[in-house]
Amino acid sequence: MMEREARHQARTAVVTGAGGGMLSGLLGGGGGAVMIPLMTGVMKMRQHVAHGTSLVIIAFSALAGGITYSLQEQVDAGLVAALVAGSVAGAYAGARGSTLVPGLRLRQILGVFLIAVAFRLLLIRDITPVFSVDGLAEAAIAGAIGLVGGLASGALGVGGGSIFVPALVLLLGVGQHEAQGISIWVIVFSSAMGGFTHYRQGTVDVAAVRWIVPAAVPAGVAGSLVATQLDARQLQLLFSIILIGLGIQLLATATRRLRRGDKQAILLAETTPV
């Protein structure tokens, strides 16, 4: 019986890593949308442990994906540095305060926001960036994007990629492929910071990390290779559809819990990084 359970856990770990890594590389995000439900539902992890564990795994899978994007020359190192500066600080602050944030109301707002952004990406082919800047001004805007994405990742459990990619495209006019390449490198640093913070707080399942990372890393490479072969418009459409799904999930789950009148759920931010 114990041997059967161990095999089941091993299979779940492989599926968790492969699915999360593939999504991370394909969309320039974290992959937690796949990993967290399996960790909490099948592997029976507590929510905050699943969050912390996923961040550690994401750091490894995103690193593999980031190297792949870099080899395809899809990364602007200057923008990566600017976003990292904001996102690492945001991820640290968000992880430290993840049990204190009134998460459900914020998740509702973020859900609506992501759906609106996705429809803008879907409906408008020729996007005119909000800012036509470079140099220090561009770096400052990128730093602000990083801060917001890092906070969302650490506090609400929403992967930074869902913030970084559309913000880079809509605000700074970065191409879809390049935005995803930049995003995945930023996620390497922000998830490593968030994961380390959770590890120090005792909310990382180290044994699960050992099982899941070997599946997540090659899947991250595979997802990145697929993304770099897709047409920019195709990739943008795929990203928008996933963004709509994430927005609906955030909005629906938060609204359902608020309607139940679960006081503890209202006070605590249940985290599901993407």
Rosetta silent file (secondary structure, phi, psi, omega in degrees, C-alpha in Angstrom):
SEQUENCE: MMEREARHQARTAVVTGAGGGMLSGLLGGGGGAVMIPLMTGVMKMRQHVAHGTSLVIIAFSALAGGITYSLQEQVDAGLVAALVAGSVAGAYAGARGSTLVPGLRLRQILGVFLIAVAFRLLLIRDITPVFSVDGLAEAAIAGAIGLVGGLASGALGVGGGSIFVPALVLLLGVGQHEAQGISIWVIVFSSAMGGFTHYRQGTVDVAAVRWIVPAAVPAGVAGSLVATQLDARQLQLLFSIILIGLGIQLLATATRRLRRGDKQAILLAETTPV
SCORE:     score description
SCORE:     0.000 S_00000001
   1 L     0.000  -45.652 -179.895    0.000    0.000    0.000 S_00000001
   2 H   -65.888  -36.684  179.200    2.771    2.412    0.936 S_00000001
   3 H   -65.910  -40.148  178.215    4.688    1.497   -2.225 S_00000001
   4 H   -63.549  -42.037  178.663    1.604    2.192   -4.359 S_00000001
   5 H   -63.486  -39.367  179.164    1.128    5.558   -2.653 S_00000001
   6 H   -64.152  -41.592  178.239    4.794    6.414   -3.258 S_00000001
   7 H   -64.400  -40.238  178.876    4.453    5.598   -6.975 S_00000001
   8 H   -62.563  -43.624  178.479    1.295    7.713   -7.166 S_00000001
   9 H   -63.583  -39.267  179.883    3.080   10.652   -5.527 S_00000001
  10 H   -64.946  -43.688  178.696    6.025   10.254   -7.910 S_00000001
  11 H   -62.928  -42.132  178.786    3.734   10.267  -10.973 S_00000001
  12 H   -62.440  -40.438  179.548    1.920   13.327   -9.662 S_00000001
  13 H   -62.649  -41.744  179.802    5.232   15.087   -9.086 S_00000001
  14 H   -65.013  -45.538  178.717    6.343   14.399  -12.666 S_00000001
  15 H   -62.613  -41.776  179.181    3.033   15.641  -14.121 S_00000001
  16 H   -59.891  -48.895 -179.273    3.172   18.700  -11.863 S_00000001
  17 H   -66.438  -43.097 -178.299    6.693   19.599  -12.953 S_00000001
  18 H   -64.989  -45.418 -179.714    6.137   18.884  -16.638 S_00000001
  19 H   -65.878  -45.117  179.825    2.904   20.881  -16.833 S_00000001
  20 H   -65.700  -42.689  179.494    4.227   23.809  -14.845 S_00000001
  21 H   -64.868  -42.123  179.064    7.529   23.929  -16.722 S_00000001
  22 H   -61.861  -46.143  179.721    5.850   23.773  -20.127 S_00000001
  23 H   -63.685  -38.934  179.025    3.446   26.603  -19.255 S_00000001
  24 H   -60.122  -50.859 -178.753    6.327   28.661  -17.862 S_00000001
  25 H   -68.591  -38.539 -176.036    8.415   28.389  -21.010 S_00000001
  26 H   -68.566  -36.606 -172.682    5.514   28.741  -23.439 S_00000001
  27 H  -116.018    1.477 -179.953    4.043   31.898  -21.913 S_00000001
  28 L    70.286   26.135 -178.523    6.943   33.506  -20.050 S_00000001
  29 L  -115.113 -155.579 -176.102    5.193   32.949  -16.729 S_00000001
  30 L   -98.391  -32.446 -178.656    5.638   30.812  -13.668 S_00000001
  31 L    91.456    3.850 -178.391    3.510   27.724  -14.307 S_00000001
  32 H   -66.952  -20.295  178.952    1.865   27.734  -10.887 S_00000001
  33 H   -61.219  -29.818  176.598   -1.617   27.508  -12.436 S_00000001
  34 H   -87.545  -44.227 -171.778   -0.826   23.863  -13.147 S_00000001
  35 H   -70.541  -44.868 -172.886    1.337   23.081  -10.121 S_00000001
  36 H   -61.950  -47.965  179.279   -0.664   24.557   -7.255 S_00000001
  37 H   -59.432  -37.856  178.208   -3.969   22.681   -7.818 S_00000001
  38 H   -69.180  -38.899  179.180   -2.088   19.370   -8.080 S_00000001
  39 H   -64.227  -44.243 -177.314   -0.022   20.124   -4.983 S_00000001
  40 H   -80.440  -38.016 -174.593   -3.030   21.019   -2.853 S_00000001
  41 H   -82.657  -42.298 -174.642   -5.558   18.595   -4.357 S_00000001
  42 L  -101.573  -44.578 -178.517   -3.517   15.449   -5.006 S_00000001
  43 L   -85.183   -5.192  173.229   -0.319   15.861   -2.980 S_00000001
  44 L    61.342   35.064  174.893   -2.340   17.281   -0.042 S_00000001
  45 L   -79.688  149.351  169.587   -0.041   20.229    0.664 S_00000001
  46 L   -67.106  153.228 -172.713   -1.261   23.159    2.712 S_00000001
  47 H   -56.331  -48.543 -176.674   -1.923   26.227    0.565 S_00000001
  48 H   -70.774  -29.962  174.948    1.010   28.321    1.784 S_00000001
  49 H   -68.326  -41.931  177.123    3.387   25.349    1.564 S_00000001
  50 H   -61.379  -40.683  178.424    2.261   24.748   -2.023 S_00000001
  51 H   -61.339  -51.939 -179.182    2.847   28.426   -2.781 S_00000001
  52 H   -62.715  -42.204  179.627    6.366   28.412   -1.333 S_00000001
  53 H   -63.086  -42.917 -179.166    7.253   25.083   -2.940 S_00000001
  54 H   -63.541  -36.643  179.669    6.031   26.223   -6.353 S_00000001
  55 H   -63.516  -39.774  177.972    8.163   29.374   -6.182 S_00000001
  56 H   -63.868  -44.875 -179.831   11.316   27.309   -5.623 S_00000001
  57 H   -64.421  -42.013 -179.922   10.454   25.036   -8.557 S_00000001
  58 H   -59.110  -37.302  179.454    9.582   28.005  -10.770 S_00000001
  59 H   -57.946  -40.851 -179.579   13.052   29.476  -10.176 S_00000001
  60 H   -73.651  -47.263 -177.596   14.628   26.368  -11.732 S_00000001
  61 H   -67.367  -37.479  178.464   12.196   25.907  -14.635 S_00000001
  62 H   -67.115  -35.657  177.093   12.245   29.630  -15.473 S_00000001
  63 H   -60.550  -45.026  178.772   16.062   29.592  -15.500 S_00000001
  64 H   -63.052  -43.685  178.655   16.021   26.810  -18.086 S_00000001
  65 H   -66.362  -39.230 -179.718   13.420   28.653  -20.149 S_00000001
  66 H   -62.859  -41.452  177.349   15.254   31.963  -19.834 S_00000001
  67 H   -61.600  -39.767  179.191   18.482   30.489  -21.177 S_00000001
  68 H   -63.574  -45.656  177.024   16.520   29.111  -24.134 S_00000001
  69 H   -61.241  -40.028 -179.013   14.975   32.521  -24.910 S_00000001
  70 H   -63.500  -39.943  178.924   18.424   34.137  -24.602 S_00000001
  71 H   -64.851  -24.518  176.863   19.923   31.710  -27.110 S_00000001
  72 L   -91.958    7.796  178.683   17.167   32.798  -29.514 S_00000001
  73 L    58.314   46.771 -179.130   18.120   36.466  -28.869 S_00000001
  74 L  -113.280   26.944 -174.603   14.730   37.302  -27.357 S_00000001
  75 L  -134.351  131.331  173.143   15.968   39.121  -24.239 S_00000001
  76 L  -100.472  106.371 -174.416   16.814   42.794  -23.518 S_00000001
  77 H   -61.215  -34.279  179.729   19.261   42.631  -20.595 S_00000001
  78 H   -64.058  -44.275  178.083   18.695   46.288  -19.664 S_00000001
  79 H   -67.893  -36.527  176.437   14.946   45.833  -19.251 S_00000001
  80 H   -58.415  -47.835 -178.503   15.528   42.608  -17.318 S_00000001
  81 H   -60.904  -42.108 -179.386   17.774   44.451  -14.848 S_00000001
  82 H   -65.793  -43.499  179.344   15.248   47.262  -14.376 S_00000001
  83 H   -67.509  -39.132 -179.996   12.342   44.872  -13.798 S_00000001
  84 H   -59.859  -41.978 -178.547   14.400   42.681  -11.458 S_00000001
  85 H   -55.686  -42.102  178.960   15.216   45.665   -9.252 S_00000001
  86 H   -79.667  -39.339 -171.814   11.515   46.265   -8.636 S_00000001
  87 H   -72.597  -35.417  179.440   10.275   42.681   -8.676 S_00000001
  88 H   -64.224  -44.107  176.933   12.724   41.240   -6.132 S_00000001
  89 H   -62.949  -42.554  179.823   11.751   43.909   -3.611 S_00000001
  90 H   -65.440  -42.370 -179.810    8.076   43.363   -4.399 S_00000001
  91 H   -64.404  -40.553  179.059    8.295   39.567   -4.146 S_00000001
  92 H   -63.302  -48.950 -179.672   10.077   39.758   -0.780 S_00000001
  93 H   -63.872  -40.126 -179.408    7.539   42.197    0.652 S_00000001
  94 H   -66.403  -42.148  179.037    4.647   40.227   -0.800 S_00000001
  95 H   -65.287  -40.439  179.001    5.853   36.886    0.562 S_00000001
  96 H   -63.346  -35.196 -176.540    6.431   38.379    4.033 S_00000001
  97 L  -103.784   15.633 -172.975    2.935   39.819    4.080 S_00000001
  98 L   -64.080  -24.234  178.474    1.136   37.033    2.230 S_00000001
  99 L   -92.665    0.301 -176.631   -0.877   36.015    5.292 S_00000001
 100 L  -109.924  -14.689 -175.012   -1.864   39.599    6.118 S_00000001
 101 L   -76.759  134.094  173.563   -3.246   40.840    2.796 S_00000001
 102 L   -71.943   78.914 -163.223   -7.069   41.037    2.429 S_00000001
 103 H   -68.367  -32.741 -170.363   -6.665   38.895   -0.633 S_00000001
 104 H   -66.954  -43.535  178.100  -10.162   38.167   -1.913 S_00000001
 105 H   -63.434  -41.914  179.545  -11.175   41.731   -2.769 S_00000001
 106 H   -65.561  -36.883  179.007   -7.802   42.346   -4.398 S_00000001
 107 H   -66.761  -36.072  175.255   -8.098   39.109   -6.370 S_00000001
 108 H   -60.742  -47.862 -178.960  -11.491   40.208   -7.686 S_00000001
 109 H   -62.223  -44.716 -178.967  -10.031   43.506   -8.887 S_00000001
 110 H   -65.211  -37.668  177.940   -7.010   41.810  -10.430 S_00000001
 111 H   -59.124  -46.718  178.026   -9.242   39.248  -12.165 S_00000001
 112 H   -62.634  -42.283 -179.056  -11.264   41.993  -13.871 S_00000001
 113 H   -61.551  -45.671 -178.423   -8.064   43.834  -14.782 S_00000001
 114 H   -65.197  -38.664  177.551   -6.458   40.776  -16.406 S_00000001
 115 H   -63.167  -43.607  179.578   -9.592   40.027  -18.442 S_00000001
 116 H   -62.981  -43.426  178.997   -9.695   43.625  -19.701 S_00000001
 117 H   -63.010  -42.001 -179.231   -5.995   43.537  -20.640 S_00000001
 118 H   -61.862  -43.386  179.516   -6.448   40.209  -22.441 S_00000001
 119 H   -65.936  -33.832  175.928   -9.319   41.536  -24.559 S_00000001
 120 H   -63.933  -43.229  178.253   -7.233   44.563  -25.478 S_00000001
 121 H   -65.204  -35.547 -178.636   -4.448   42.280  -26.679 S_00000001
 122 H   -71.116  -42.115 -168.614   -6.970   40.130  -28.577 S_00000001
 123 H   -89.746  -22.129 -175.937   -8.890   42.896  -30.313 S_00000001
 124 L  -111.022  113.739 -177.992   -6.161   45.379  -31.225 S_00000001
 125 L   -75.540  -51.098 -178.512   -3.605   44.160  -33.758 S_00000001
 126 L   -97.949   95.671 -175.061   -1.418   47.254  -34.007 S_00000001
 127 L   -86.387  124.711  174.594   -0.813   48.297  -30.411 S_00000001
 128 L   -92.117  120.105 -177.226    0.459   51.823  -29.827 S_00000001
 129 L   -63.809  148.478  178.647    2.524   51.886  -26.614 S_00000001
 130 L   -65.432  -39.513 -178.257    1.435   54.239  -23.851 S_00000001
 131 L  -117.592  130.569  173.109    5.016   55.491  -23.415 S_00000001
 132 L  -110.760   80.673 -173.412    7.521   56.185  -26.194 S_00000001
 133 L  -134.108  167.155  172.437   10.617   56.557  -24.031 S_00000001
 134 L  -148.704 -177.118  178.176   14.095   55.157  -23.605 S_00000001
 135 H    64.939 -137.055 -175.859   17.034   55.448  -21.237 S_00000001
 136 H   -64.853  -35.972  179.746   16.302   56.317  -17.620 S_00000001
 137 H   -64.277  -43.415  177.706   12.595   56.940  -18.239 S_00000001
 138 H   -63.726  -41.686  179.273   12.163   53.482  -19.749 S_00000001
 139 H   -63.529  -39.131  179.696   14.130   51.933  -16.873 S_00000001
 140 H   -65.277  -42.595  178.623   11.952   53.730  -14.303 S_00000001
 141 H   -65.776  -42.371  177.948    8.735   52.472  -15.917 S_00000001
 142 H   -62.066  -39.572  177.184   10.169   48.947  -16.145 S_00000001
 143 H   -62.280  -39.413  178.097   11.124   49.113  -12.457 S_00000001
 144 H   -66.518  -40.303  175.945    7.563   50.101  -11.551 S_00000001
 145 H   -60.371  -43.861  179.057    6.197   47.201  -13.618 S_00000001
 146 H   -61.518  -41.233 -179.878    8.584   44.877  -11.787 S_00000001
 147 H   -62.460  -46.867 -179.640    7.497   46.152   -8.378 S_00000001
 148 H   -64.097  -44.509  178.930    3.799   45.618   -9.120 S_00000001
 149 H   -64.190  -40.444  178.119    4.418   42.174  -10.601 S_00000001
 150 H   -64.359  -42.171  177.071    6.603   41.128   -7.675 S_00000001
 151 H   -61.900  -44.294  179.907    4.021   42.247   -5.132 S_00000001
 152 H   -62.325  -40.885  179.962    1.279   40.363   -6.984 S_00000001
 153 H   -65.775  -47.317 -176.043    3.419   37.236   -7.118 S_00000001
 154 H   -74.677  -40.183 -173.219    4.442   37.300   -3.466 S_00000001
 155 H   -91.036  -45.647 -175.514    1.216   38.490   -1.832 S_00000001
 156 H   -98.649   -9.849 -179.190   -1.623   37.264   -4.055 S_00000001
 157 L    76.669   13.290  177.135    0.128   34.315   -5.610 S_00000001
 158 L   -90.211  121.906 -175.187   -0.489   35.599   -9.134 S_00000001
 159 L   -56.377  141.688 -177.401    2.560   34.866  -11.223 S_00000001
 160 L   -58.930  -28.598 -178.936    4.542   37.909  -12.257 S_00000001
 161 H   -59.103  -32.602  179.618    4.327   36.924  -15.927 S_00000001
 162 H   -69.419  -16.556  174.722    0.639   37.796  -16.037 S_00000001
 163 H   -99.646  -49.019 -173.674    1.673   41.360  -15.117 S_00000001
 164 H   -59.119  -50.836 -171.961    5.093   41.678  -16.771 S_00000001
 165 H   -63.556  -55.741  179.835    4.223   40.515  -20.291 S_00000001
 166 H   -63.982  -32.747  179.158    1.096   42.606  -21.022 S_00000001
 167 H   -65.630  -42.941  178.336    2.615   45.634  -19.266 S_00000001
 168 H   -63.645  -40.228 -179.225    5.755   45.477  -21.413 S_00000001
 169 H   -69.322  -48.955 -173.037    3.676   45.083  -24.584 S_00000001
 170 H   -80.033  -37.700 -175.668    1.059   47.750  -23.824 S_00000001
 171 H   -86.572  -40.404 -173.925    3.134   50.318  -21.934 S_00000001
 172 H  -112.073   -3.548  177.260    6.527   50.104  -23.635 S_00000001
 173 L    72.723   24.684  177.597    5.695   48.534  -27.005 S_00000001
 174 L   -74.227  141.130  177.745    7.919   45.477  -26.521 S_00000001
 175 L   -65.150  156.719 -175.134    7.207   42.599  -28.940 S_00000001
 176 H   -59.387  -47.562 -179.945    5.420   39.503  -27.590 S_00000001
 177 H   -60.796  -47.320 -178.050    8.399   37.145  -27.897 S_00000001
 178 H   -65.838  -38.206  178.454   10.798   39.616  -26.318 S_00000001
 179 H   -60.999  -40.797  179.138    8.319   40.466  -23.539 S_00000001
 180 H   -69.930  -38.006  176.753    8.065   36.785  -22.630 S_00000001
 181 H   -63.444  -41.564  176.749   11.842   36.349  -22.728 S_00000001
 182 H   -64.571  -46.937 -176.792   12.279   39.341  -20.416 S_00000001
 183 H   -58.054  -45.645 -174.640    9.472   38.174  -18.136 S_00000001
 184 H   -67.028  -32.223  176.083   10.824   34.680  -17.642 S_00000001
 185 H   -70.268  -38.594  177.282   14.254   36.021  -16.636 S_00000001
 186 H   -63.383  -39.330 -179.590   12.690   38.411  -14.140 S_00000001
 187 H   -64.187  -31.512  175.612   10.674   35.516  -12.721 S_00000001
 188 H   -54.218  -48.573 -175.984   13.924   33.598  -12.115 S_00000001
 189 H   -75.868  -43.946 -176.744   15.032   36.270   -9.643 S_00000001
 190 H   -68.868  -38.706  179.035   11.667   37.157   -8.099 S_00000001
 191 H   -71.248  -34.226  176.457   10.643   33.518   -7.562 S_00000001
 192 H   -63.391  -42.720  177.878   14.068   32.704   -6.103 S_00000001
 193 H   -65.176  -47.338  179.046   13.669   35.548   -3.606 S_00000001
 194 H   -63.697  -41.237  179.425   10.094   34.578   -2.769 S_00000001
 195 H   -64.777  -41.237  178.324   11.004   30.896   -2.550 S_00000001
 196 H   -63.605  -39.700  178.496   13.964   31.580   -0.240 S_00000001
 197 H   -62.936  -44.428  177.949   11.737   33.687    2.016 S_00000001
 198 H   -64.799  -37.940  178.719    9.180   30.886    2.212 S_00000001
 199 H   -60.153  -44.011  178.652   11.961   28.358    2.883 S_00000001
 200 H   -65.759  -27.548  178.625   13.134   30.387    5.881 S_00000001
 201 L   -86.255   -1.911  178.718    9.524   30.521    7.080 S_00000001
 202 L    80.315   20.987 -178.290    9.231   26.724    6.812 S_00000001
 203 L  -112.934   42.549  173.323    6.684   26.764    3.983 S_00000001
 204 L  -131.752  129.243  176.125    8.627   24.771    1.376 S_00000001
 205 L   -89.057   97.735 -174.057    8.325   20.991    0.897 S_00000001
 206 H   -63.869  -38.168  179.581   11.959   20.155    0.094 S_00000001
 207 H   -61.892  -41.589  178.760   11.194   16.515   -0.758 S_00000001
 208 H   -64.949  -37.723  177.746    8.615   17.601   -3.344 S_00000001
 209 H   -58.533  -42.891 -178.900   11.122   20.027   -4.868 S_00000001
 210 H   -62.759  -33.161 -179.880   13.560   17.132   -5.414 S_00000001
 211 H   -79.142  -40.504 -168.285   10.879   15.160   -7.276 S_00000001
 212 H   -84.080  -37.541 -175.871    9.352   17.958   -9.339 S_00000001
 213 H   -56.792  -43.199 -179.571   12.372   19.982  -10.527 S_00000001
 214 H   -60.235  -24.361  175.793   13.825   17.202  -12.766 S_00000001
 215 H   -87.727  -33.589 -175.342   10.557   17.201  -14.738 S_00000001
 216 H   -71.490  -36.479 -174.965   10.047   20.978  -14.713 S_00000001
 217 H   -64.863  -54.208  178.430   13.446   21.947  -16.148 S_00000001
 218 H   -64.698  -31.420  177.155   13.301   20.061  -19.494 S_00000001
 219 H   -66.518  -36.320  176.516    9.637   21.011  -19.852 S_00000001
 220 H   -63.029  -39.974  176.792   10.593   24.675  -19.421 S_00000001
 221 H   -64.395  -45.607 -178.964   13.115   24.340  -22.243 S_00000001
 222 H   -61.439  -44.433  179.080   10.543   22.613  -24.470 S_00000001
 223 H   -61.713  -40.450  179.129    7.915   25.290  -23.829 S_00000001
 224 H   -65.926  -39.599  178.528   10.380   28.064  -24.635 S_00000001
 225 H   -64.409  -41.284  177.178   11.408   26.387  -27.883 S_00000001
 226 H   -62.048  -45.166 -177.847    7.768   26.072  -28.963 S_00000001
 227 H   -60.246  -42.016 -176.902    7.121   29.736  -28.108 S_00000001
 228 H   -71.086  -15.921  178.437   10.062   30.997  -30.164 S_00000001
 229 H   -91.569  -14.136 -179.702    8.785   29.089  -33.206 S_00000001
 230 L   -80.431  149.224  171.814    5.267   30.560  -33.077 S_00000001
 231 L   -62.625  146.756 -176.471    4.278   33.695  -34.965 S_00000001
 232 H   -56.970  -41.166 -179.621    4.094   36.749  -32.667 S_00000001
 233 H   -67.885  -40.669  177.238    0.348   37.170  -33.247 S_00000001
 234 H   -60.737  -43.714 -179.502   -0.336   33.484  -32.578 S_00000001
 235 H   -64.942  -39.177  179.021    1.660   33.683  -29.365 S_00000001
 236 H   -65.672  -39.675  177.510   -0.191   36.839  -28.309 S_00000001
 237 H   -63.668  -44.793  178.769   -3.572   35.165  -28.937 S_00000001
 238 H   -62.035  -45.299  179.080   -2.538   32.121  -26.893 S_00000001
 239 H   -60.716  -41.543 -178.332   -1.256   34.318  -24.072 S_00000001
 240 H   -64.424  -40.641  179.366   -4.502   36.343  -24.082 S_00000001
 241 H   -63.012  -44.259  177.515   -6.669   33.224  -23.840 S_00000001
 242 H   -63.284  -38.399  179.908   -4.660   31.966  -20.853 S_00000001
 243 H   -64.137  -40.344  176.853   -4.892   35.434  -19.286 S_00000001
 244 H   -62.555  -44.035  178.416   -8.694   35.404  -19.628 S_00000001
 245 H   -60.206  -42.417  178.157   -8.805   31.979  -17.978 S_00000001
 246 H   -64.357  -43.935  179.823   -6.668   33.205  -15.092 S_00000001
 247 H   -61.203  -43.421  178.595   -8.789   36.331  -14.680 S_00000001
 248 H   -63.620  -41.725  179.061  -12.017   34.315  -14.611 S_00000001
 249 H   -61.156  -47.110  179.283  -10.513   31.895  -12.086 S_00000001
 250 H   -60.231  -47.281 -177.051   -9.421   34.718   -9.781 S_00000001
 251 H   -65.741  -45.392 -175.725  -12.767   36.494  -10.041 S_00000001
 252 H   -68.501  -46.374 -177.321  -14.926   33.389   -9.648 S_00000001
 253 H   -67.284  -40.822  179.415  -13.099   31.801   -6.717 S_00000001
 254 H   -65.503  -42.655 -179.682  -12.823   35.068   -4.779 S_00000001
 255 H   -64.924  -41.348  179.929  -16.496   35.924   -5.356 S_00000001
 256 H   -62.521  -42.368 -179.520  -17.631   32.442   -4.323 S_00000001
 257 H   -69.586  -36.771  177.491  -15.679   32.587   -1.062 S_00000001
 258 H   -65.574  -38.974  179.446  -16.930   36.077   -0.267 S_00000001
 259 H   -67.545  -30.139  177.266  -20.529   34.971   -0.827 S_00000001
 260 H   -69.473  -18.525 -179.162  -20.013   32.047    1.539 S_00000001
 261 L    73.344   27.365  179.274  -19.145   34.583    4.208 S_00000001
 262 L   -73.845  102.119 -174.938  -15.984   32.714    5.165 S_00000001
 263 H   -61.424  -38.367 -179.516  -14.400   35.253    7.542 S_00000001
 264 H   -66.881  -39.657  179.756  -11.044   33.551    7.552 S_00000001
 265 H   -65.321  -33.460  179.161  -10.943   33.466    3.753 S_00000001
 266 H   -66.531  -36.143 -177.207  -11.754   37.158    3.624 S_00000001
 267 H   -80.824  -31.396 -174.024   -8.803   37.975    5.872 S_00000001
 268 L  -104.787  144.523  177.179   -6.279   35.603    4.308 S_00000001
 269 L   -93.455  108.137  174.621   -5.003   35.582    0.745 S_00000001
 270 L   -78.128  130.653 -166.506   -5.106   32.053   -0.584 S_00000001
 271 L  -105.202  137.617  176.154   -2.343   31.897   -3.122 S_00000001
 272 L  -141.936   82.348 -174.790   -2.288   30.353   -6.583 S_00000001
 273 L   -68.900  148.538  177.918    0.730   31.580   -8.570 S_00000001
 274 L  -124.329    0.000    0.000    0.760   31.471  -12.335 S_00000001
